[in-house]
């Protein structure tokens, strides 16, 4: 059974930093895209960062310079570091794993999400 468990976040001050973690069990990272999304109530999920299955990294253009995605293969954990937090970063952040690309079937697995609230 695949499980993704997010941690971190909570209430943070504008201008500060936070680290979100996502620990994954039941699969390995190899051959999978590792993604962070965020969702604001009433809106859909928005992809903010990705480590692709070939190793390439993506950060949404408007978030470059403040958001960093990383992973620890040994710990089966992915991270999202956010610096210079803004009130508009307030959202539920969800981790996602999609794959494997080296063989069917491909599946999308989600964590439950974790709330980040930025106080101005």
Coordinates of C-alpha atoms in Angstrom, one line a residue:
X1 CA 0.0 0.0 0.0
X2 CA 1.4 3.4 -1.0
X3 CA 1.2 6.1 1.6
X4 CA 2.3 9.7 1.5
X5 CA 2.5 11.7 4.7
X6 CA 3.1 15.4 4.8
X7 CA 4.6 17.3 7.7
X8 CA 5.7 20.9 8.5
X9 CA 3.7 24.0 7.6
X10 CA 1.3 25.5 10.1
X11 CA 1.1 29.2 10.9
X12 CA 4.1 31.2 9.8
X13 CA 4.9 34.9 9.6
X14 CA 5.2 36.7 6.3
X15 CA 8.8 37.0 5.3
X16 CA 9.8 33.8 7.1
X17 CA 10.6 30.4 5.8
X18 CA 9.1 26.9 6.1
X19 CA 10.0 23.4 5.1
X20 CA 7.4 20.9 4.1
X21 CA 8.3 17.2 4.1
X22 CA 6.6 14.2 2.4
X23 CA 7.6 10.8 3.5
X24 CA 6.5 8.0 1.1
X25 CA 6.2 4.3 1.8
X26 CA 5.2 1.5 -0.5
X27 CA 7.2 2.6 -3.6
X28 CA 10.6 3.9 -4.4
X29 CA 11.3 7.2 -6.2
X30 CA 12.9 5.6 -9.2
X31 CA 10.9 6.0 -12.3
X32 CA 8.4 8.4 -10.7
X33 CA 7.6 12.1 -10.9
X34 CA 7.6 13.8 -7.5
X35 CA 5.3 16.7 -7.3
X36 CA 4.1 19.4 -4.9
X37 CA 0.8 21.0 -5.5
X38 CA -1.1 23.6 -3.6
X39 CA -4.8 24.3 -3.3
X40 CA -6.8 27.3 -2.2
X41 CA -10.4 26.8 -1.2
X42 CA -12.7 27.1 -4.2
X43 CA -9.8 26.6 -6.6
X44 CA -8.2 23.6 -8.3
X45 CA -4.8 22.1 -7.5
X46 CA -1.9 24.1 -8.8
X47 CA 1.4 22.4 -9.5
X48 CA 4.2 24.4 -7.8
X49 CA 7.3 22.1 -8.1
X50 CA 8.3 18.9 -9.6
X51 CA 11.3 16.5 -9.7
X52 CA 10.8 14.6 -12.9
X53 CA 11.4 10.9 -13.3
X54 CA 14.5 11.7 -15.4
X55 CA 15.8 14.1 -12.7
X56 CA 14.8 17.4 -14.2
X57 CA 13.4 20.0 -11.9
X58 CA 10.5 22.4 -12.3
X59 CA 9.4 25.4 -10.3
X60 CA 6.4 27.4 -11.3
X61 CA 7.7 30.6 -12.9
X62 CA 6.0 33.0 -10.5
X63 CA 7.5 31.1 -7.5
X64 CA 11.1 30.8 -8.8
X65 CA 13.7 32.2 -6.3
X66 CA 11.5 31.4 -3.3
X67 CA 10.5 27.7 -3.7
X68 CA 12.9 24.8 -3.8
X69 CA 12.2 21.1 -4.2
X70 CA 14.5 18.4 -3.1
X71 CA 14.5 14.8 -2.1
X72 CA 16.4 12.3 0.0
X73 CA 16.4 8.9 -1.7
X74 CA 17.6 7.1 1.4
X75 CA 14.8 8.5 3.5
X76 CA 12.2 8.2 0.7
X77 CA 11.3 11.8 1.6
X78 CA 10.7 14.8 -0.6
X79 CA 10.9 18.4 0.6
X80 CA 9.5 21.8 -0.4
X81 CA 11.4 24.8 1.1
X82 CA 9.7 28.1 0.8
X83 CA 11.5 31.4 1.6
X84 CA 10.2 34.9 1.9
X85 CA 6.7 33.7 2.6
X86 CA 3.8 35.9 1.4
X87 CA 0.2 35.9 2.5
X88 CA -0.8 34.6 -0.9
X89 CA 1.2 31.5 -0.2
X90 CA -1.5 30.5 2.2
X91 CA -2.9 27.2 0.9
X92 CA -3.1 23.5 1.5
X93 CA 0.0 21.9 0.1
X94 CA -0.1 18.3 -1.2
X95 CA 2.6 15.9 -2.3
X96 CA 2.0 13.6 -5.2
X97 CA 3.9 10.8 -6.8
X98 CA 3.1 9.7 -10.4
X99 CA 4.4 6.6 -12.2
X100 CA 6.3 4.4 -12.8
X101 CA 7.4 5.4 -16.2
X102 CA 9.4 2.2 -16.8
X103 CA 6.3 0.0 -16.9
X104 CA 2.5 0.1 -16.6
X105 CA 0.3 0.8 -14.9
X106 CA 1.0 4.4 -14.0
X107 CA -0.8 5.7 -11.0
X108 CA -1.1 9.0 -9.1
X109 CA -0.7 8.8 -5.4
X110 CA -1.6 11.7 -3.1
X111 CA -1.0 12.8 0.4
X112 CA -3.8 14.3 2.5
X113 CA -2.2 17.7 2.4
X114 CA -0.9 20.1 5.0
X115 CA -2.1 23.7 5.7
X116 CA 0.3 26.6 5.5
X117 CA -1.1 29.9 6.7
X118 CA 1.0 33.0 6.3
X119 CA 0.2 35.8 8.7
X120 CA 0.9 39.3 7.5

